[in-house]
């Protein structure tokens, strides 16, 4: 996962079926010859199969915005990993702050989702991040530690290569505000340290929260930033393409 810079478009609950599929095809055509970057997309559940079809034969990978922690059963409203694979998914996002804060997902539940997906060979993007109050009170590391504890405890070393962490300060998501490079560096280093007892090398760590073509090059200059999880700027082809072009211009990942 770490050989190329990773740009993941989190399309959240935006884009209808035809818009999502058209954007997936544009990205598929554009992404054919990327050298230093990989572009992944996470459309909403009903559009996964059509987007995977549109991206077929291209390097674009399609993934889900969540995945159930059990194989099947009475879990109304959840989507099974087997169904996701049937739709052509290669990865899933888990623990996005909108799931944690709006739907009450706990660090333990997020870790169960992650472990189930990793054991079934799905790549996982695990999101962590502090709220504005925690940021103000200097509790960023404590918040990250709390979200990561069950994840690191349960992580099997043999699956660690399929895990990518996204550091997403809640106060930066969709707000136009974002941390200083020093703050991003501090958080990424702290995240890497949490995994040190399970992994020889730190996991792939993305930054997420108000990434735009204006600030991306600056953010990519931070050590331990392996790419970005992008919401709003991934919904328009021109903006997503601009982000990918910036990553390409930055050359090989160090
Ligand atoms: P944003 O969203 O880029 O619109 O801030 C990021 C995310 O929620 O993953």
mmCIF file of N, CA and C and ligand atoms in Angstrom, residues 10 12 96 98 168 172-175 208-211 229-233, ligand 1:
data_model
loop_
_atom_site.group_PDB
_atom_site.id
_atom_site.type_symbol
_atom_site.label_atom_id
_atom_site.label_comp_id
_atom_site.label_asym_id
_atom_site.label_seq_id
_atom_site.Cartn_x
_atom_site.Cartn_y
_atom_site.Cartn_z
ATOM 1 N N UNK A 10 -13.800 10.077 -0.667
ATOM 2 C CA UNK A 10 -14.932 9.627 0.149
ATOM 3 C C UNK A 10 -16.147 10.422 -0.321
ATOM 4 N N UNK A 12 -19.198 10.054 0.432
ATOM 5 C CA UNK A 12 -20.240 10.199 1.454
ATOM 6 C C UNK A 12 -21.630 9.940 0.850
ATOM 7 N N UNK A 96 -15.155 6.306 10.310
ATOM 8 C CA UNK A 96 -15.209 7.728 9.941
ATOM 9 C C UNK A 96 -15.887 8.506 11.077
ATOM 10 N N UNK A 98 -18.008 10.726 11.104
ATOM 11 C CA UNK A 98 -19.469 10.875 10.968
ATOM 12 C C UNK A 98 -20.179 9.629 11.493
ATOM 13 N N UNK A 168 -7.931 12.262 10.635
ATOM 14 C CA UNK A 168 -8.900 13.274 10.212
ATOM 15 C C UNK A 168 -9.410 14.049 11.429
ATOM 16 N N UNK A 172 -11.715 19.736 11.164
ATOM 17 C CA UNK A 172 -11.206 20.120 9.835
ATOM 18 C C UNK A 172 -12.079 19.554 8.722
ATOM 19 N N UNK A 173 -12.971 18.621 9.062
ATOM 20 C CA UNK A 173 -13.757 17.957 8.010
ATOM 21 C C UNK A 173 -14.861 18.882 7.500
ATOM 22 N N UNK A 174 -14.784 19.209 6.225
ATOM 23 C CA UNK A 174 -15.828 20.020 5.583
ATOM 24 C C UNK A 174 -15.907 21.455 6.073
ATOM 25 N N UNK A 175 -14.881 21.945 6.770
ATOM 26 C CA UNK A 175 -14.961 23.291 7.355
ATOM 27 C C UNK A 175 -14.065 24.307 6.664
ATOM 28 N N UNK A 208 -6.683 13.649 6.326
ATOM 29 C CA UNK A 208 -8.000 14.017 5.789
ATOM 30 C C UNK A 208 -8.604 15.184 6.540
ATOM 31 N N UNK A 209 -9.313 16.042 5.819
ATOM 32 C CA UNK A 209 -9.965 17.200 6.435
ATOM 33 C C UNK A 209 -9.665 18.453 5.644
ATOM 34 N N UNK A 210 -10.641 18.868 4.785
ATOM 35 C CA UNK A 210 -10.509 20.098 3.991
ATOM 36 C C UNK A 210 -9.274 20.122 3.092
ATOM 37 N N UNK A 211 -8.936 18.963 2.525
ATOM 38 C CA UNK A 211 -7.854 18.933 1.529
ATOM 39 C C UNK A 211 -8.376 19.550 0.227
ATOM 40 N N UNK A 229 -7.315 11.397 2.461
ATOM 41 C CA UNK A 229 -8.721 10.989 2.357
ATOM 42 C C UNK A 229 -9.482 12.289 2.095
ATOM 43 N N UNK A 230 -10.166 12.340 0.967
ATOM 44 C CA UNK A 230 -10.714 13.613 0.487
ATOM 45 C C UNK A 230 -12.225 13.517 0.353
ATOM 46 N N UNK A 231 -12.943 14.450 0.943
ATOM 47 C CA UNK A 231 -14.396 14.482 0.810
ATOM 48 C C UNK A 231 -14.791 15.390 -0.344
ATOM 49 N N UNK A 232 -15.119 16.640 0.014
ATOM 50 C CA UNK A 232 -15.691 17.578 -0.957
ATOM 51 C C UNK A 232 -14.894 17.689 -2.265
ATOM 52 N N UNK A 233 -13.566 17.792 -2.164
ATOM 53 C CA UNK A 233 -12.767 18.017 -3.379
ATOM 54 C C UNK A 233 -12.676 16.766 -4.256
HETATM 55 P P1 LIG B 1 -13.552 16.953 3.462
HETATM 56 O O1 LIG B 1 -13.966 15.529 4.078
HETATM 57 O O2 LIG B 1 -12.390 16.729 2.526
HETATM 58 O O3 LIG B 1 -14.794 17.444 2.759
HETATM 59 O O4 LIG B 1 -13.162 17.827 4.610
HETATM 60 C C1 LIG B 1 -12.999 14.587 4.440
HETATM 61 C C2 LIG B 1 -13.639 13.349 5.007
HETATM 62 O O5 LIG B 1 -14.685 13.437 5.654
HETATM 63 O O6 LIG B 1 -13.119 12.234 4.832
#
